[in-house]
Coordinates of C-alpha atoms and ligand atoms in Angstrom, one line a residue:
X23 CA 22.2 -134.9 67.7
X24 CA 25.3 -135.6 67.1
X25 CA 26.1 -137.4 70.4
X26 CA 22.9 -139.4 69.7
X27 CA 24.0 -141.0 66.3
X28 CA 27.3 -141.8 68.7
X29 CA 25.6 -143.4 71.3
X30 CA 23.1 -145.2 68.6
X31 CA 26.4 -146.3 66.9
X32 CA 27.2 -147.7 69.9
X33 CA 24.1 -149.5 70.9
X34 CA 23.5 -150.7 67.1
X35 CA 27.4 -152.0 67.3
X36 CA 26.6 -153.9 70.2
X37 CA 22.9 -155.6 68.7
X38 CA 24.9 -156.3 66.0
X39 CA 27.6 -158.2 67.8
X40 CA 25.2 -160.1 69.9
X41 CA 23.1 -161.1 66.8
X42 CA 26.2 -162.7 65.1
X43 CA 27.1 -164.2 68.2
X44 CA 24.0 -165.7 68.2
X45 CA 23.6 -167.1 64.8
X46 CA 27.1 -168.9 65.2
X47 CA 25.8 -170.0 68.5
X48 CA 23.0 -171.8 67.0
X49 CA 25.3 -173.9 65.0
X50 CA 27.8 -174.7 67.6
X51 CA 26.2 -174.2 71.2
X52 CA 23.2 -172.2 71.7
X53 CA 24.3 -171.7 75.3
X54 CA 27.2 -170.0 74.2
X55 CA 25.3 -167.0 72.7
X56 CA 26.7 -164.0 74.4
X57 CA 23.8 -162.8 76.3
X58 CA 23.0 -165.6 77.3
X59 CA 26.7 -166.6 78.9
X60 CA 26.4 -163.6 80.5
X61 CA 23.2 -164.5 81.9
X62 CA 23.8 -168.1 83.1
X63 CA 27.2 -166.8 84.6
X64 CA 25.1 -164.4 86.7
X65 CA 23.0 -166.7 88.1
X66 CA 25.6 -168.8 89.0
X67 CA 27.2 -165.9 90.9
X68 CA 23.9 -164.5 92.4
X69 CA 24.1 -165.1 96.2
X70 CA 21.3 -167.2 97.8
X71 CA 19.0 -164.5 99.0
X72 CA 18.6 -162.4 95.6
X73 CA 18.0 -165.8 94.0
X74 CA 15.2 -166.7 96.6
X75 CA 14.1 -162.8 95.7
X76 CA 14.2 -163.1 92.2
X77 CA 12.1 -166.6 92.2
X78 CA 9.7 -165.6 94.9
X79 CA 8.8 -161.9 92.7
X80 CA 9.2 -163.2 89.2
X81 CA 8.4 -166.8 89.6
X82 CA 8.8 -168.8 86.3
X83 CA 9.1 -165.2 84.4
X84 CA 12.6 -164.9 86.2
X85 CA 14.4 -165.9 83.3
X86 CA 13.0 -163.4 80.9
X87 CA 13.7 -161.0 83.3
X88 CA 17.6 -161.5 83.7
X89 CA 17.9 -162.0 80.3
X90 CA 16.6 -158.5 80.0
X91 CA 18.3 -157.3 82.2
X92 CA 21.8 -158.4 81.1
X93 CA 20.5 -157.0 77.7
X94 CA 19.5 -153.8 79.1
X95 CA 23.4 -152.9 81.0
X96 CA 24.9 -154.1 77.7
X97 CA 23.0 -151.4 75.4
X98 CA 23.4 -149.3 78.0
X99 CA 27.4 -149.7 78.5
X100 CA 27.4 -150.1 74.6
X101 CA 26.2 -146.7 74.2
X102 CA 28.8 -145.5 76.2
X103 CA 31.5 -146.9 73.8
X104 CA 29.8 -145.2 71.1
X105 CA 30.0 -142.3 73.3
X106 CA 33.3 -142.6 73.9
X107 CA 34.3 -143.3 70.4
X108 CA 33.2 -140.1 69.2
X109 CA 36.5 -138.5 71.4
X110 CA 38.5 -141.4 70.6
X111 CA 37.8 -144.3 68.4
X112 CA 40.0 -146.4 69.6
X113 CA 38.3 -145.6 73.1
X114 CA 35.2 -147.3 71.3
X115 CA 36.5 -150.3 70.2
X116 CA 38.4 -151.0 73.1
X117 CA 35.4 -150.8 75.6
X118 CA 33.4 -153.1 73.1
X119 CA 36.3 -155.7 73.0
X120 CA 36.3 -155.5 76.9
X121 CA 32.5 -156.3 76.9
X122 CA 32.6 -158.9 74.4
X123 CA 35.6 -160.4 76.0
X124 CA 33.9 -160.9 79.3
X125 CA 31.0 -162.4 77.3
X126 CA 33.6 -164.7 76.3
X127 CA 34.7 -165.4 79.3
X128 CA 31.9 -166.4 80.9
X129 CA 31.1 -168.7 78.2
X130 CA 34.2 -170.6 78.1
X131 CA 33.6 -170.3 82.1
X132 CA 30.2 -172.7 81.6
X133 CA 31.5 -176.0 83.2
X134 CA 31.5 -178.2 80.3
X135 CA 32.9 -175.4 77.8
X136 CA 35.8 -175.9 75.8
X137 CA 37.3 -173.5 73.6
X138 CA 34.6 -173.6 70.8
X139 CA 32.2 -171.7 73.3
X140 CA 34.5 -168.7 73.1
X141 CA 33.9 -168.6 69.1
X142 CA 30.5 -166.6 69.4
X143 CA 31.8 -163.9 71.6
X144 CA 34.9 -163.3 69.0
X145 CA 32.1 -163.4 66.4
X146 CA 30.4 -160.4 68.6
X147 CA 33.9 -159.0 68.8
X148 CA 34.6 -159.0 65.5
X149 CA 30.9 -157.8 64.3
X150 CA 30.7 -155.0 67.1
X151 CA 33.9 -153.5 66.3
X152 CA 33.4 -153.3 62.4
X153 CA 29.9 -151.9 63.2
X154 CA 31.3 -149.4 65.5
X155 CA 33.6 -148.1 63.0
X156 CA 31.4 -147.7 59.7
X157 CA 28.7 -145.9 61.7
X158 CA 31.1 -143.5 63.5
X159 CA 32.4 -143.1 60.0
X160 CA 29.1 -142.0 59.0
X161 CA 28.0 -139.7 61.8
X162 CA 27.7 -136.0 60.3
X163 CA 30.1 -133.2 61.5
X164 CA 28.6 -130.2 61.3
X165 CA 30.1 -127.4 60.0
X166 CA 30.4 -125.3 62.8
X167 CA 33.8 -124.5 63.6
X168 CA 33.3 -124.9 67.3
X169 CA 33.3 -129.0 66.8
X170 CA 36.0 -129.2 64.1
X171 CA 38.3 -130.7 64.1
X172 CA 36.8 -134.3 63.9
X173 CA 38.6 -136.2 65.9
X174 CA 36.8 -139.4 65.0
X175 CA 37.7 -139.3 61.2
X176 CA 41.3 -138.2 61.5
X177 CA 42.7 -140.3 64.1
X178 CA 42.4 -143.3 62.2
X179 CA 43.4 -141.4 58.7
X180 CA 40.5 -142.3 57.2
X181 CA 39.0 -139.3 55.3
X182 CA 37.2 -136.4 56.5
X183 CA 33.3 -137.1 56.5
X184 CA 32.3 -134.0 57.5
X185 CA 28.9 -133.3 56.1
X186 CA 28.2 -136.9 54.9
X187 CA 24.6 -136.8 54.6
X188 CA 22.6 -137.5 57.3
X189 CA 21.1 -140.5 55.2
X190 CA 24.6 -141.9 54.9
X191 CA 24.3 -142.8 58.8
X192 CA 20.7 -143.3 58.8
X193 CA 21.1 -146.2 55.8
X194 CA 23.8 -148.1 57.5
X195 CA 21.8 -148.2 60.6
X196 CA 19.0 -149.4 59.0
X197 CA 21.4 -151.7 57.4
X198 CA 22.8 -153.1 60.4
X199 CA 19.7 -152.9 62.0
X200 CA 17.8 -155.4 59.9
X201 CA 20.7 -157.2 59.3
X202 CA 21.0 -158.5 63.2
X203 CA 17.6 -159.0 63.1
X204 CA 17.9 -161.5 60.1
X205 CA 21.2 -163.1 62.1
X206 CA 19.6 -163.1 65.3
X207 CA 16.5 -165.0 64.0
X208 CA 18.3 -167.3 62.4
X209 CA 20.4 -168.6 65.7
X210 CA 17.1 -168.7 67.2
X211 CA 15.9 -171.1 64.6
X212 CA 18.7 -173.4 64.4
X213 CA 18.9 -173.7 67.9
X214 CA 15.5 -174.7 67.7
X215 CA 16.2 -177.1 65.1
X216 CA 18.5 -179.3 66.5
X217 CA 15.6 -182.4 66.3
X218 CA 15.1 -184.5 69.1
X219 CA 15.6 -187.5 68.6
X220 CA 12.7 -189.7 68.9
X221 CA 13.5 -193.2 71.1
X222 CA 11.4 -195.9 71.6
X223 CA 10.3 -196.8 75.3
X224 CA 10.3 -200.2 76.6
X225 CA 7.2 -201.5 78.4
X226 CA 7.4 -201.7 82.2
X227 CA 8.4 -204.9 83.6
X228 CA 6.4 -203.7 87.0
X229 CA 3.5 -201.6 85.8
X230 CA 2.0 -198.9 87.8
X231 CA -2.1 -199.7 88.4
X232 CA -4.3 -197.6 86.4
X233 CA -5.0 -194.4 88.1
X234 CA -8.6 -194.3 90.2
X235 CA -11.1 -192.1 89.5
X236 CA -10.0 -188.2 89.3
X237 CA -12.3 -186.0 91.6
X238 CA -11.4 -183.1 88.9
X239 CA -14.9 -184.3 87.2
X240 CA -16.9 -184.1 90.5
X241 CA -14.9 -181.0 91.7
X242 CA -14.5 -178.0 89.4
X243 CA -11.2 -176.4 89.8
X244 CA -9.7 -179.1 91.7
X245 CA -6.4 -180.2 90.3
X246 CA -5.9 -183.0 88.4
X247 CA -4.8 -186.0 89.7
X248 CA -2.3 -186.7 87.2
X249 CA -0.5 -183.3 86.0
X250 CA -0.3 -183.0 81.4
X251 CA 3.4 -182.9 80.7
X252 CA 3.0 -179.4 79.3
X253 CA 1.6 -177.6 82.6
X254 CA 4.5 -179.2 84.8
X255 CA 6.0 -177.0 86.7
X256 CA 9.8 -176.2 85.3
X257 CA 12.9 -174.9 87.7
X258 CA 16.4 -175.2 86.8
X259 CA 19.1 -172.9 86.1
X260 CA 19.5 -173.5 82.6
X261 CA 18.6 -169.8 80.4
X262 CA 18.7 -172.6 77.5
X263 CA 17.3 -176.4 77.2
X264 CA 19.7 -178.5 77.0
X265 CA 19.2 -180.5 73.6
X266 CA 21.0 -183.6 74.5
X267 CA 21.8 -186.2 71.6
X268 CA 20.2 -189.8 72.1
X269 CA 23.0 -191.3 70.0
X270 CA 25.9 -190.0 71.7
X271 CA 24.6 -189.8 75.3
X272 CA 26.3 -192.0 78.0
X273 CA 25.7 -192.7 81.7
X274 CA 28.6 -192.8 83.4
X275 CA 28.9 -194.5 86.7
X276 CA 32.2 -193.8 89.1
X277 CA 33.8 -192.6 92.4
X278 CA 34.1 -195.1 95.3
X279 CA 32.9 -198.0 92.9
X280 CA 34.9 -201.3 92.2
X281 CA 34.1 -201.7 88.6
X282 CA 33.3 -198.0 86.9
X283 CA 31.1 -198.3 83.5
X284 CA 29.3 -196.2 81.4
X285 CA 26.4 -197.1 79.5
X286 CA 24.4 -196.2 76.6
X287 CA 20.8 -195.2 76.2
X288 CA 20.1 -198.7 74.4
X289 CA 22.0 -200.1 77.5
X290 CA 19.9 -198.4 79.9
X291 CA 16.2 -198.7 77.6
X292 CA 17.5 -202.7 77.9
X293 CA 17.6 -202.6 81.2
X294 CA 14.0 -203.7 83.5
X295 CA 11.8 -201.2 84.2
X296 CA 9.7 -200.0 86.4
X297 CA 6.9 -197.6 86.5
X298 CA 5.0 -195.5 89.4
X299 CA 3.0 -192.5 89.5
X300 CA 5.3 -189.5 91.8
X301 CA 4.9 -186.1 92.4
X302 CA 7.5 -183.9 92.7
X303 CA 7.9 -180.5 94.7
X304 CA 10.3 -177.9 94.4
X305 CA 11.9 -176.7 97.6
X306 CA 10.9 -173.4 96.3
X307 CA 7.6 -173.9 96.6
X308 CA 5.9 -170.8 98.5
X309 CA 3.1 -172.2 100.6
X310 CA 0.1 -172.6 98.1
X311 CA 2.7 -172.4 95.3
X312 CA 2.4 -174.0 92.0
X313 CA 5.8 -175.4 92.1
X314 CA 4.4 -179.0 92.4
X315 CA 3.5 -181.9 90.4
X316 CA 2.0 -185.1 89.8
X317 CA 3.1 -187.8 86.8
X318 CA 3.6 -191.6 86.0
X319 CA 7.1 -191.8 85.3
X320 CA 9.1 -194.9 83.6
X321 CA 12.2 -196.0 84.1
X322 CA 14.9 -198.3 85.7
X323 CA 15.4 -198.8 89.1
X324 CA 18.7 -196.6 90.5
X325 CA 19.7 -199.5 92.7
X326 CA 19.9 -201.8 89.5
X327 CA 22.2 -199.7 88.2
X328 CA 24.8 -198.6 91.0
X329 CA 24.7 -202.2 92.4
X330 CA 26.4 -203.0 88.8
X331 CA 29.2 -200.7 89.9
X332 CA 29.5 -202.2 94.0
X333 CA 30.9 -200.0 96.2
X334 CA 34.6 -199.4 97.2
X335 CA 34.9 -197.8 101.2
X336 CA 32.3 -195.9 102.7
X337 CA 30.2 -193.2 100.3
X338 CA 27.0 -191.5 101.8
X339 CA 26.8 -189.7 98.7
X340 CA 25.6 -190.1 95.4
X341 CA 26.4 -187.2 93.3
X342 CA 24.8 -187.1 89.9
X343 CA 25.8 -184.6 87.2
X344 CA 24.2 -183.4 84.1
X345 CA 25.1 -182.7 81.2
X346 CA 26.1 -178.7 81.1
X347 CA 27.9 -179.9 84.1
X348 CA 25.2 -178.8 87.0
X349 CA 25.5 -181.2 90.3
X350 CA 22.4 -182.7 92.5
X351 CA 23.8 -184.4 95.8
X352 CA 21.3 -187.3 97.3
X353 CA 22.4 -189.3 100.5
X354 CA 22.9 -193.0 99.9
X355 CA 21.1 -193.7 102.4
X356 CA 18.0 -192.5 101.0
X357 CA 18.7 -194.3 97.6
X358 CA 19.3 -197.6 99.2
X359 CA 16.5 -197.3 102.0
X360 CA 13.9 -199.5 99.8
X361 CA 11.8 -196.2 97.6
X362 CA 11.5 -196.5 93.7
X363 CA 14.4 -194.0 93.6
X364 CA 14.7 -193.8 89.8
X365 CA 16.3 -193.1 86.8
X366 CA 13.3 -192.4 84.5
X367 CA 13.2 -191.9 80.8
X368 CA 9.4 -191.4 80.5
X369 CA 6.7 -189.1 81.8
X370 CA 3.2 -189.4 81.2
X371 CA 3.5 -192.5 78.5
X372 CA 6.3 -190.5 76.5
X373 CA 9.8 -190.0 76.3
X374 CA 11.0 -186.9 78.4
X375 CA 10.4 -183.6 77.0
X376 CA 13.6 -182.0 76.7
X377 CA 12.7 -179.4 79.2
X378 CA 12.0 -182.4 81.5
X379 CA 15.3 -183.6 81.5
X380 CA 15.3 -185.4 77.6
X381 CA 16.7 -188.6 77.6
X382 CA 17.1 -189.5 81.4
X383 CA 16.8 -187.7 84.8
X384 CA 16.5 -188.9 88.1
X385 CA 13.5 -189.2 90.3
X386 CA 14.2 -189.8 93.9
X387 CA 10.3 -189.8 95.9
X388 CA 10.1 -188.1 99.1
X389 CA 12.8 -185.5 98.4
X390 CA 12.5 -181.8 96.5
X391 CA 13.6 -182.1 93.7
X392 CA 17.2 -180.1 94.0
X393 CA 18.4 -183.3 96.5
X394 CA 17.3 -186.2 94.0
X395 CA 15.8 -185.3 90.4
X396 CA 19.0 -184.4 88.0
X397 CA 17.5 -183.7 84.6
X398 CA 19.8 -184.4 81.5
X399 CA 21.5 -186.6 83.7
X400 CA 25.4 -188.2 82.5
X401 CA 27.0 -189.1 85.3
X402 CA 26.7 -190.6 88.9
X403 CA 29.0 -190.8 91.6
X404 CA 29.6 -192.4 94.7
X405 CA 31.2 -190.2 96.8
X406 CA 31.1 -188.4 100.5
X407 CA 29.7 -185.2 101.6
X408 CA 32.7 -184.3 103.0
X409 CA 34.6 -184.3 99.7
X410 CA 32.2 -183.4 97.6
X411 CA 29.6 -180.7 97.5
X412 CA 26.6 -180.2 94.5
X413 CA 25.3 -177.0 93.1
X414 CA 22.9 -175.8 95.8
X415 CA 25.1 -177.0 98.7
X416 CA 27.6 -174.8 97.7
X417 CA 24.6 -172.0 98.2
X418 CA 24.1 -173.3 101.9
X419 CA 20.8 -175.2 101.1
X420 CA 20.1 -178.0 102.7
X421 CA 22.0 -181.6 101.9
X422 CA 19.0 -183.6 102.8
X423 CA 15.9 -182.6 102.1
X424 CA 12.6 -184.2 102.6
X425 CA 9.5 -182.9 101.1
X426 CA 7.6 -181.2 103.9
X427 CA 3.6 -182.4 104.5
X428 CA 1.7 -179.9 102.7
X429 CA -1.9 -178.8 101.7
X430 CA -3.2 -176.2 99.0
X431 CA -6.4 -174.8 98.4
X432 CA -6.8 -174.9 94.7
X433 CA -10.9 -173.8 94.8
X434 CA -11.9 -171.1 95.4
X435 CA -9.2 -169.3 94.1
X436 CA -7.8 -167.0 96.3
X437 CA -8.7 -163.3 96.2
X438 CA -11.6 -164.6 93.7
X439 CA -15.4 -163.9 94.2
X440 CA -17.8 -166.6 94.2
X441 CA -21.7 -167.2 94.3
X442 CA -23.6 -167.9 97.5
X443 CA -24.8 -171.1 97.9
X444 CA -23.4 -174.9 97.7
X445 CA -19.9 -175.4 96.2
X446 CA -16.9 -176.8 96.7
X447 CA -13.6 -175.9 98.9
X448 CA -11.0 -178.3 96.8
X449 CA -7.5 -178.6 96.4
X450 CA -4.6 -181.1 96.8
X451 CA -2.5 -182.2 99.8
X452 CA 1.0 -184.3 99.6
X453 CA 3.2 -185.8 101.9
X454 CA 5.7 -187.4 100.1
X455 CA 6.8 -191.0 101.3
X456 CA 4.8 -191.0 104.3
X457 CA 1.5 -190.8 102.2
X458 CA -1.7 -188.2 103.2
X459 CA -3.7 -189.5 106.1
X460 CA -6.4 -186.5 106.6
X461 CA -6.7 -182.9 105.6
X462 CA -8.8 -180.4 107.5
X463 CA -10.4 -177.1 106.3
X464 CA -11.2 -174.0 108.8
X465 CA -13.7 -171.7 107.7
X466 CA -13.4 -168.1 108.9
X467 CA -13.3 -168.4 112.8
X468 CA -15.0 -171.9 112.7
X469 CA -13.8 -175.1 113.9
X470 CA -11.0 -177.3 111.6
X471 CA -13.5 -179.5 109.5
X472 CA -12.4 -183.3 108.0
X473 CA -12.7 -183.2 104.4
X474 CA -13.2 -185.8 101.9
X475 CA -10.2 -187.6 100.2
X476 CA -9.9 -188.4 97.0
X477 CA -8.6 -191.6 95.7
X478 CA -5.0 -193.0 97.4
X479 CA -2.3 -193.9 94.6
X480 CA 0.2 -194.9 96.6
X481 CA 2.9 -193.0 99.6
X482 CA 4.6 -190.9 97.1
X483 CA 1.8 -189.8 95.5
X484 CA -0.8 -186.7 96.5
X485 CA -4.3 -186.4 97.6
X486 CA -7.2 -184.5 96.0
X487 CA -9.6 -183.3 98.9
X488 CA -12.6 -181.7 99.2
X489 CA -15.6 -179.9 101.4
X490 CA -18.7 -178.9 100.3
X491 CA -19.7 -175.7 101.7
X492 CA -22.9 -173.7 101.7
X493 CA -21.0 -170.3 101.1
X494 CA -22.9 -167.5 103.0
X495 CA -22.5 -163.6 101.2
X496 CA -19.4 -161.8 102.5
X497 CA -15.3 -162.0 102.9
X498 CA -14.3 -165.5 104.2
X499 CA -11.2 -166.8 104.9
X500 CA -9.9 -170.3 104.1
X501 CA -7.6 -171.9 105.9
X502 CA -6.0 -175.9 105.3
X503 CA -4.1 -178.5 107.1
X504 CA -3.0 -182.0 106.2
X505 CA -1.7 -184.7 108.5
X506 CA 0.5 -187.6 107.5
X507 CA -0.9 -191.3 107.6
X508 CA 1.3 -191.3 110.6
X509 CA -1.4 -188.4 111.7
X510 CA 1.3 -185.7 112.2
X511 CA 0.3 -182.5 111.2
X512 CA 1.8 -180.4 108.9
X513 CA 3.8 -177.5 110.5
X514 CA 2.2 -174.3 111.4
X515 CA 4.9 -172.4 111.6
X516 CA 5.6 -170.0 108.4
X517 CA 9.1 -171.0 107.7
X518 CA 10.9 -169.6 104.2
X519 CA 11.8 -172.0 101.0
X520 CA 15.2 -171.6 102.0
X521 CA 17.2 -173.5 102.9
X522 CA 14.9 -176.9 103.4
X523 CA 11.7 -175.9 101.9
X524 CA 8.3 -173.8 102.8
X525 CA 5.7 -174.6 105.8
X526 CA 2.9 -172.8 107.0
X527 CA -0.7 -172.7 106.9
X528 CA -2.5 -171.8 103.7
X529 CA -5.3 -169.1 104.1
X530 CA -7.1 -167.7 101.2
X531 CA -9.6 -165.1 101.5
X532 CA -13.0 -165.1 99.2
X533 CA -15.8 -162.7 98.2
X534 CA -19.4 -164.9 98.2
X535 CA -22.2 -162.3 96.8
Ligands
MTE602 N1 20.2 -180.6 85.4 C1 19.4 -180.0 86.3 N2 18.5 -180.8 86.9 C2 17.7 -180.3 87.8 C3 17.7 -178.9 88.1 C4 18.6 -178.1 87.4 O1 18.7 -176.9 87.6 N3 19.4 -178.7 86.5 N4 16.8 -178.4 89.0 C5 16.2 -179.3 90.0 C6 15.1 -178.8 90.7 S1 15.4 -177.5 91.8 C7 13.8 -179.3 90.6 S2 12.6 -178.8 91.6 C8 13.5 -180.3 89.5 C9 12.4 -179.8 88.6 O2 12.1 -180.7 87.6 P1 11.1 -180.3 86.5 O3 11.6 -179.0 85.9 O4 11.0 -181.4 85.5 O5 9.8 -180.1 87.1 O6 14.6 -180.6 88.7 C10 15.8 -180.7 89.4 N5 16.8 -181.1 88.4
MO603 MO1 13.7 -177.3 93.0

């Protein structure tokens, strides 16, 4: 019992701490909340192959699932110290000032931190130790003579508590308990308040055509041709959106440039621009993955802009930072060979959703997007592979990265069971840059069939297909291929998203009754 209200001491010292750190985090840097430095630092430390792991198992949940993690070790480590506080109090507070300390640490070791990042941890520091002490305080001796003396109570000279009432304890854990929930709340809500700012999108001076006719109304199930804001796909390391203010916000443009700038987002909304209708891939993408996306994006050309700049020797990189400092390398070569490589500020007829990279990201066609589609995007530079590496190069991915030709079966729905008779096999096939020239479905042991195509956008843009089928009672399995306009097949071969993206054939298998 009494070890219990120890270790609870402990753990409540520790929800404490992170609750405070997270209120003043709110106000100053939500990324800077204790857990979730922790957390960020981890992934950054996380070698290639757990990471691949973690995304391929927990998909878009991953996140939740460090953050629970970290937050699961820390209670857990937290109610050692209250463990160890009941032989030594000073024992306590020095294991929670080591574990606040390294929350510290890793957020003032955030690339863009400066010293202000370090103020929630001290908070947590502060609040944890305080915690620790008026619950150990109030843990019950009990009077048998076997655990006297308290150890706890004397070393610090405070008075002897033995036989506080058990409701002493119990009240000031309530106490603390609802207090952190109250602080913890409220740095969830100020984070949450910092207002995007609203901006004003100028009209394209090159217009995208209005989009054909979507087979999603002729084939149910089929994905649609243009993909709603809110069901695009997300990846990026970030545990917390970067809120990025439209007022302050500057692109910078330098390296091996003869005239470095930097420009405002009026400067840049000034600028002409340009519109076209993209999808996007992660390199993650599992064959059949979900990790894929179509939209109209605005914005203004990348050319325009680092032809402002010129060029000073010989770069063959651009390297383009964000603003929490995370780097995306893109060869040069790609940039300048002629594709509507650019920086975009809308998506779907509206400004970019924060999540999306609010108020500018790169969009380079052709290429996943970890080689060429920076969201939150501050700074480009010219530079050269060889003295400069980005994020995921440092992590042995790939430096250039085309989008692999690639078909998914998005009808019938794998494992799903369907009724007999006429319907339709449906999904959508992309080859970025090269355009979708065919895409064949293979029923069971049967032949590779041509399916219909839907509409062509344009190079960069994917292809809804579809084959009716007269679907017979029993397990089938689906397989699908696409070929390039070029008529190269997709490969067959199952190759791993790592290190320059997924290939393999798609097979789904389906019930008919
Ligand atoms: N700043 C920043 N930009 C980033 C990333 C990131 O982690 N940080 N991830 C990249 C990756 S891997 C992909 S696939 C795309 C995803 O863009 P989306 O989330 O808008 O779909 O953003 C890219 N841009
Ligand atoms: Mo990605």
């Amino acid at each position: 019992m009494i070890r219990l209200r120890h270790a609870l001491s402990g753990i409540l010292a520790a929800v404490a701490g992170i609750a405070a750190g997270h209120l003043i985090a709110g106000f100053l840097d939500p990324a800077s909340s204790p857990v979730l430095a922790i957390g960020s630092t981890v992934i950054d430390l996380t070698p290639t192959p757990v990471k691949e792991w973690a995304i391929a198992r927990f998909g878009t949940n991953d996140k939740l699932i460090l953050q629970g993690s970290v937050l699961v070790v820390t209670l857990a480590l937290s109610a050692l110290a209250g463990l160890l506080a009941r032989r030594r109090l000073a024992l306590g507070i020095g294991f929670i000032v080591l574990l606040t300390g390294l929350a510290g640490a890793a957020a003032l070791s955030r690339p863009t931190a400066g010293v202000r990042e370090a103020v929630p941890a001290l908070a947590a520091m502060a609040v944890g130790v305080a915690v620790l002490v008026l619950l150990v305080r109030r843990v019950a001796v009990p009077s048998r003579p076997a655990d006297a003396p308290d150890e706890v109570d004397t070393a610090d000279g405070a008075p002897r508590t033995t036989g506080t009432s058990r409701r002493g304890f119990v009240g000031a854990a309530l106490g603390v308990t609802a207090l952190s929930a109250l602080a913890a709340a409220g740095g969830q809500l100020r984070a949450g308040a910092r207002s995007l700012k609203r901006i004003v999108l100028p009209k394209p001076a090159d217009a995208a055509k209005a989009l054909p006719t979507d087979l999603a109304g002729q084939v149910p199930g089929i994905s649609p041709l243009r993909t709603p804001t809110a069901k695009f796909y997300r990846v990026d390391t970030n545990l917390v959106v970067p809120q990025v203010d439209a007022d302050s916000w500057t692109l910078e443009i330098d390296g091996m440039v003869e005239k470095p700038f930097s420009m405002t987002l009026q400067e840049l909304l000034a600028m002409p621009m340009i519109e076209r209708d993209i999808t996007m891939t992660c390199v993650s993408n599992e064959v059949g993955g979900g990790y894929v996306g179509a939209a109209r994006w605005l914005g203004v050309r990348l050319t325009d802009v680092l032809d402002r700049a010129g060029v000073k020797g010989s770069p063959d990189q651009l390297l383009s930072t964000a603003v929490d400092g995370f780097t995306i390398s893109t060869p040069l070569e790609v940039v300048r060979d002629g594709r509507d490589a650019m920086i975009a500020v809308g998506m779907n007829g509206a400004q970019l959703t924060d999540t999306h990279g609010f108020p500018a990201r790169l969009i380079t066609p052709g290429l996943y997007g970890f080689v060429g589609a920076t969201k939150w995007l501050t700074k480009l530079t010219l530079t050269t592979y060889a003295a400069e590496q980005a994020y995921w190069t440092k992590r042995q991915w790939a430096t250039d990265a085309p989008i692999k030709t690639s078909a998914r079966i998005d009808t019938p729905a794998p494992l799903s069971t369907v009724k007999a008779g006429s319907i339709a096999i449906g999904g959508v096939a992309w080859a970025q840059h090269r355009g979708v020239g065919k895409v064949e479905v293979k029923i069971d042991d049967g032949p590779w069939q041509e399916t219909k195509l839907g509409p062509a956008v344009n190079v960069d843009y994917w292809r809804q297909w579809y084959l009716p089928w007269d679907a017979k009672p029993g397990l089938h399995r689906l397989a699908v291929r696409a070929f390039d306009n070029e008529g190269r097949a997709q490969l067959t071969e199952r190759a791993t998203p790592f290190p320059s993206g997924s290939s393999g054939i798609q097979e789904v298998v389906v019930t008919v009754e």
